[in-house]
Each structure stands twice: as structure tokens, then as C-alpha cells.
Amino acid sequence: MLDTPKSLRLHIGIFGRRNAGKSSLINALLGYPLSIVSDVAGTTTDPVEKAFELPPIGPVVFVDTAGIDDEGALGGMRMAKTAGVLERVDVALLVCDQRGLGEEERALIVQLRERETPILCVLNKSDLGEAPDAGIAELLGEGGELVRISALEHQNIDAVKESIIRLVPEDYLQEPPLVADLIQPGGSVVLVVPIDLGAPKGRLILPQVQVIREVLDADAVCTVVKERELSAVFEDLRSPPSLVICDSQVVMKAAADTPSEVPLTTFSILMARFKADLIKLTAGAAMIHRLKPGDRVLIAEACTHDLICDDIGRVKIPRWLRQFVGGDLQIDFSSGKYFPEEIAHYDLIIQCGACMVTRKHMLSWLYRAERQGVPMTNYGVAISLLQGVLTRSLQSFPAAMAAYEDACREAST
Ligand SMILES: Nc1nc2c(ncn2[C@@H]2O[C@H](COP(=O)(O)OP(=O)(O)OP(=O)(O)O)[C@@H](O)[C@H]2O)c(=O)[nH]1
Ligand code: SF4
Ligand SMILES: [Mg+2]
């Protein structure tokens, strides 16, 4: 695991009934009082997130939540937020006390197991005597673990950390590469990064930085240019680059300026593969050909970083979509981590690059779209299609191209 440094954070959710000691546990794990602890049931209301360094996993985020037995109208709203957290965590800690396992915990375990989220059952308050553990191991199943602690007296907290490390899901450790598999040591990659008004001041955005890092890790050469300078780069390079990666917004110009024998893709298409499932997201894009005026589209942004993606998601994609369809569409927007529950009434969902959320989080949305029968694609795939260069941008991903062509064929029969 030490050989597998994590570039993204593992999300660890802390669940349990009110007063079980969830906040006390998070404070004990962090070593300082982040969350308010009290004997008043329902002290924690909204989810509280805290980034933390957990060796050897590296950066993680702990998410403290409201009690799963919260009551009343407000309690119901809090529990809905807790359910949202449940969807996106990589590992779940279920905190119980002397009351043992009730209906609420059993229902939560079922939901977590349906999602294949590893569960650590933390039997807290061992200073008051042993909490009952009858039947818990069976309920948790093979992957689950059980630890007895006292959060109050900081007993056995290291055992919780060790258990979390054992429970880190395999797919987290084996995240697909962003770009490393597309380049050779000694090869070169050209990145095309527009610096316009939408670009953040004084820095590059996360996917660009991540790609640069992976290219360097692969012992390849990375050239970064704005779209205007791209043609000149080909004149200067002694041999053609292994790959050109451009911002989706300039994909048409980059495709026109890149020799046809040089593979080209976009940051957002790389993110589709890295954060979710490029094959499913390209198949989902086939729906764009079937959209009719009046259809409903959801454009989902995974954060509220208004400057970075606002213009693309809120202005450009809607405009290009309406032009493509030849009429008006009903376009809704969602932003932040709370992807809408009910999406069955949409004809298509277009998700952003999701650079600010975990892979598990993004996969859980894709899973929800599949379950409700709504095709889903992402900004990069949609923009390439709308600009007429999808075949070009998927040149390095034949399986994704095949899935898209199959979905187009299926739709036309
Ligand atoms: N004796 C004992 N008391 C504990 C332990 N852990 C927590 N408590 C007490 O239990 C009460 C509830 O603790 P919290 O950490 O606020 O519980 P919570 O699960 O976050 O509760 P809510 O936010 O209300 O859902 C507090 O009075 C804590 O001091 C423990 O290990 N032993
Ligand atoms: S998470 Fe989505 S909306 Fe936020 S910066 Fe990344 S791509 Fe843009
Ligand atoms: Mg609490």
C-alpha cells in the first residue's frame, strides 16, 4: 500500500444512533475536538467533514453525521443528509454503544452492504462495560470488522485506524490511470490549456495539474501551451508527441491544428475514465442524437466553483445542445455533492468532470442514473460530440468508441 500513493482522498463516514459517540470518535481519531460532543441527543445536525492524513493511506476525509434515529421533520431532513453521505463514502464506521444493535443499525448495514461499502462496527463506551455483540459479525458479513473502544478515554483508537486501512476497497487502490498508460518513458505530451477569463487566477485547474504530474511520473516530456501556440509546437518538436490533451472548450481548434496521425483527447475525457466509467459515459452520449425539442436535460456540477465551470456548464453546453437539437430544451442544473434523488424524469444527464469529488462518489451517481434508466454522459464527451470531433477525441479509447457506436445503433433500430 505504501507503494500506492493516493492522489485523492478516501472518504470515511461515521454513522450511528444519537449519543452513540460518533463525534467523540472522530475527535479521538483526529486528536483534537473538531465536532461538538454532548449528552444532548442530536448534537450533530449537518454532516461535518475533516481532511486528515492517515498513514499509510495518505489523505482521507472523515465525515461526522447526524444520528440515524433522529426524529421529527427536522430530524427527517438531517437523516436525508446522512443518507447522502452514505452514498459517497468509501468506508463506513458504524458506532454503537450499550444499547447494542437496533433496527436502525440493521437497516444501515443492509444499505451499506448493497453498495459493497466496507463496514467497521465500533462498539463504543467500553469503559462502561462491554456492549453486546451478538449477531453483529454475521450481519456485517465477510468484509466487515468489529472493534471495541472507549472514545472518551481514547482506548483502542489505533485499532480503529488499523481496521480502516484493512478495509480500504481494492478499487480505490487500483484507480485507473489518468494518462500514464497512454505514454511511454521518453515520449512527449502536449497540453493545450486556454487561459481565458474563466481560468482561475495564477494557477492551473486540478485535472491539468494531475495530468502534468502523471506525465512527469512516467518519465515523459510535458509541453504546456495555449491553443494559439499549438501549431507552432509541431514545427518545433523533433518527433511528434505521443498525445495531445486539450481543454474541451478548444477541442475543435486543437483537432484542426493537430496532425491526424497524432492522438488527441481532452482533459474531461481522461477524467471520465479516471473518475467514473468512460465506456458507460460515451454510451450515454448517444442519447444526444435522440433528444427532441422539449426534452429534459440535467446538467450536474459536482462543486460550486462558479468561476471554473460555470460558463461551460451553464452557458456553452446548453447553447450547443439547443443548436444540435434544433429547438428549446428544458435544462435543469444541480451543483454540489447532493445530486438529486429523483432523476427518472430526465432524458439525459450531463455530469461535469467531477474533479472535486471521489471516484466512488461519481460512480454512485452513475449507478443512480442507471437504476432510474437515465443515460448519463460527461462534459468532455458531450462537448466533443456536439463539436463533431468525438471520433477524434476517442482515438485512444477504442472500447469507448465501440460502446458509443453500439448505443447509437441500438437507438436507431
Ligand atoms: N462513558 C463514555 N461516554 C462516552 C463515550 N463516547 C462518548 N461518550 C459520551 O456520550 C455522549 C454523546 O457523545 P457524542 O460524541 O456527542 O455522540 P454522537 O453520536 O455524536 O451524538 P449526536 O451528535 O447527538 O448524534 C457524550 O456525553 C459523550 O461524552 C465513551 O467512550 N464512554
Ligand atoms: S467538480 Fe465539476 S464543476 Fe467543480 S471544478 Fe471540477 S469539473 Fe468543474
Ligand atoms: Mg455528534
PDB file of C-alpha atoms in Angstrom, residues 312-412:
ATOM      1  CA  ILE A 312     -19.163  25.731 -19.807  1.00  0.00           C
ATOM      2  CA  GLY A 313     -21.998  24.070 -17.907  1.00  0.00           C
ATOM      3  CA  ARG A 314     -24.474  26.923 -17.678  1.00  0.00           C
ATOM      4  CA  VAL A 315     -23.932  28.732 -20.972  1.00  0.00           C
ATOM      5  CA  LYS A 316     -21.936  26.875 -23.614  1.00  0.00           C
ATOM      6  CA  ILE A 317     -23.237  23.312 -23.302  1.00  0.00           C
ATOM      7  CA  PRO A 318     -26.905  24.446 -23.179  1.00  0.00           C
ATOM      8  CA  ARG A 319     -26.329  26.639 -26.243  1.00  0.00           C
ATOM      9  CA  TRP A 320     -24.576  23.886 -28.222  1.00  0.00           C
ATOM     10  CA  LEU A 321     -27.224  21.335 -27.179  1.00  0.00           C
ATOM     11  CA  ARG A 322     -30.108  23.565 -28.319  1.00  0.00           C
ATOM     12  CA  GLN A 323     -28.334  24.231 -31.622  1.00  0.00           C
ATOM     13  CA  PHE A 324     -27.742  20.499 -32.092  1.00  0.00           C
ATOM     14  CA  VAL A 325     -31.355  19.592 -31.294  1.00  0.00           C
ATOM     15  CA  GLY A 326     -32.719  22.485 -33.335  1.00  0.00           C
ATOM     16  CA  GLY A 327     -35.076  23.763 -30.656  1.00  0.00           C
ATOM     17  CA  ASP A 328     -35.513  24.508 -26.992  1.00  0.00           C
ATOM     18  CA  LEU A 329     -34.826  22.005 -24.211  1.00  0.00           C
ATOM     19  CA  GLN A 330     -35.812  22.060 -20.543  1.00  0.00           C
ATOM     20  CA  ILE A 331     -32.437  22.239 -18.881  1.00  0.00           C
ATOM     21  CA  ASP A 332     -32.046  21.998 -15.097  1.00  0.00           C
ATOM     22  CA  PHE A 333     -28.841  22.413 -13.140  1.00  0.00           C
ATOM     23  CA  SER A 334     -27.624  20.837  -9.947  1.00  0.00           C
ATOM     24  CA  SER A 335     -24.462  21.746  -8.151  1.00  0.00           C
ATOM     25  CA  GLY A 336     -22.505  20.438  -5.218  1.00  0.00           C
ATOM     26  CA  LYS A 337     -22.348  16.995  -3.709  1.00  0.00           C
ATOM     27  CA  TYR A 338     -26.099  16.481  -3.360  1.00  0.00           C
ATOM     28  CA  PHE A 339     -27.025  15.005  -6.713  1.00  0.00           C
ATOM     29  CA  PRO A 340     -30.851  14.891  -6.978  1.00  0.00           C
ATOM     30  CA  GLU A 341     -32.551  11.695  -5.725  1.00  0.00           C
ATOM     31  CA  GLU A 342     -35.323  11.645  -8.332  1.00  0.00           C
ATOM     32  CA  ILE A 343     -33.924  11.800 -11.852  1.00  0.00           C
ATOM     33  CA  ALA A 344     -36.161   9.397 -13.786  1.00  0.00           C
ATOM     34  CA  HIS A 345     -37.958  12.301 -15.488  1.00  0.00           C
ATOM     35  CA  TYR A 346     -34.781  13.408 -17.271  1.00  0.00           C
ATOM     36  CA  ASP A 347     -33.933  12.243 -20.787  1.00  0.00           C
ATOM     37  CA  LEU A 348     -30.217  12.822 -20.291  1.00  0.00           C
ATOM     38  CA  ILE A 349     -27.760  13.791 -17.563  1.00  0.00           C
ATOM     39  CA  ILE A 350     -24.540  15.600 -18.408  1.00  0.00           C
ATOM     40  CA  GLN A 351     -22.103  15.454 -15.493  1.00  0.00           C
ATOM     41  CA  CYS A 352     -19.101  17.778 -15.113  1.00  0.00           C
ATOM     42  CA  GLY A 353     -15.555  16.438 -14.992  1.00  0.00           C
ATOM     43  CA  ALA A 354     -16.079  15.746 -11.266  1.00  0.00           C
ATOM     44  CA  CYS A 355     -12.513  16.741 -10.421  1.00  0.00           C
ATOM     45  CA  MET A 356     -13.509  17.755  -6.876  1.00  0.00           C
ATOM     46  CA  VAL A 357     -15.251  14.542  -5.807  1.00  0.00           C
ATOM     47  CA  THR A 358     -14.107  10.983  -5.269  1.00  0.00           C
ATOM     48  CA  ARG A 359     -14.410   8.223  -7.850  1.00  0.00           C
ATOM     49  CA  LYS A 360     -16.771   6.358  -5.536  1.00  0.00           C
ATOM     50  CA  HIS A 361     -18.953   9.436  -5.308  1.00  0.00           C
ATOM     51  CA  MET A 362     -19.134   9.806  -9.081  1.00  0.00           C
ATOM     52  CA  LEU A 363     -19.752   6.070  -9.534  1.00  0.00           C
ATOM     53  CA  SER A 364     -22.641   6.257  -7.072  1.00  0.00           C
ATOM     54  CA  TRP A 365     -24.296   8.923  -9.277  1.00  0.00           C
ATOM     55  CA  LEU A 366     -23.736   6.876 -12.401  1.00  0.00           C
ATOM     56  CA  TYR A 367     -25.252   3.927 -10.533  1.00  0.00           C
ATOM     57  CA  ARG A 368     -28.291   6.026  -9.587  1.00  0.00           C
ATOM     58  CA  ALA A 369     -28.754   7.137 -13.209  1.00  0.00           C
ATOM     59  CA  GLU A 370     -28.538   3.531 -14.402  1.00  0.00           C
ATOM     60  CA  ARG A 371     -31.019   2.383 -11.766  1.00  0.00           C
ATOM     61  CA  GLN A 372     -33.510   5.060 -12.839  1.00  0.00           C
ATOM     62  CA  GLY A 373     -32.909   4.333 -16.537  1.00  0.00           C
ATOM     63  CA  VAL A 374     -31.443   7.730 -17.493  1.00  0.00           C
ATOM     64  CA  PRO A 375     -28.484   7.903 -19.909  1.00  0.00           C
ATOM     65  CA  MET A 376     -25.562   9.837 -18.462  1.00  0.00           C
ATOM     66  CA  THR A 377     -22.515  11.378 -20.097  1.00  0.00           C
ATOM     67  CA  ASN A 378     -19.972  13.992 -19.078  1.00  0.00           C
ATOM     68  CA  TYR A 379     -18.953  17.457 -20.259  1.00  0.00           C
ATOM     69  CA  GLY A 380     -15.926  16.280 -22.226  1.00  0.00           C
ATOM     70  CA  VAL A 381     -17.690  13.533 -24.144  1.00  0.00           C
ATOM     71  CA  ALA A 382     -20.739  15.724 -24.795  1.00  0.00           C
ATOM     72  CA  ILE A 383     -18.692  18.692 -25.988  1.00  0.00           C
ATOM     73  CA  SER A 384     -16.616  16.579 -28.371  1.00  0.00           C
ATOM     74  CA  LEU A 385     -19.803  15.087 -29.794  1.00  0.00           C
ATOM     75  CA  LEU A 386     -21.521  18.457 -30.122  1.00  0.00           C
ATOM     76  CA  GLN A 387     -18.455  19.889 -31.840  1.00  0.00           C
ATOM     77  CA  GLY A 388     -18.290  16.957 -34.257  1.00  0.00           C
ATOM     78  CA  VAL A 389     -14.914  15.622 -33.103  1.00  0.00           C
ATOM     79  CA  LEU A 390     -15.869  12.700 -30.835  1.00  0.00           C
ATOM     80  CA  THR A 391     -14.254  10.062 -33.066  1.00  0.00           C
ATOM     81  CA  ARG A 392     -11.041  12.090 -32.942  1.00  0.00           C
ATOM     82  CA  SER A 393     -11.087  12.566 -29.143  1.00  0.00           C
ATOM     83  CA  LEU A 394     -11.761   8.874 -28.536  1.00  0.00           C
ATOM     84  CA  GLN A 395      -8.988   7.680 -30.869  1.00  0.00           C
ATOM     85  CA  SER A 396      -7.010   6.305 -27.908  1.00  0.00           C
ATOM     86  CA  PHE A 397     -10.090   4.588 -26.405  1.00  0.00           C
ATOM     87  CA  PRO A 398     -11.457   2.112 -28.968  1.00  0.00           C
ATOM     88  CA  ALA A 399     -13.658   0.273 -26.425  1.00  0.00           C
ATOM     89  CA  ALA A 400     -15.399   3.533 -25.520  1.00  0.00           C
ATOM     90  CA  MET A 401     -15.858   4.399 -29.200  1.00  0.00           C
ATOM     91  CA  ALA A 402     -17.353   0.953 -29.823  1.00  0.00           C
ATOM     92  CA  ALA A 403     -19.759   1.382 -26.877  1.00  0.00           C
ATOM     93  CA  TYR A 404     -20.884   4.729 -28.292  1.00  0.00           C
ATOM     94  CA  GLU A 405     -21.410   3.292 -31.785  1.00  0.00           C
ATOM     95  CA  ASP A 406     -23.322   0.318 -30.349  1.00  0.00           C
ATOM     96  CA  ALA A 407     -25.571   2.641 -28.339  1.00  0.00           C
ATOM     97  CA  CYS A 408     -26.206   4.778 -31.463  1.00  0.00           C
ATOM     98  CA  ARG A 409     -27.066   1.638 -33.479  1.00  0.00           C
ATOM     99  CA  GLU A 410     -29.365   0.290 -30.748  1.00  0.00           C
ATOM    100  CA  ALA A 411     -31.210   3.593 -30.613  1.00  0.00           C
ATOM    101  CA  SER A 412     -31.796   3.656 -34.364  1.00  0.00           C
TER     102      SER A 412
END
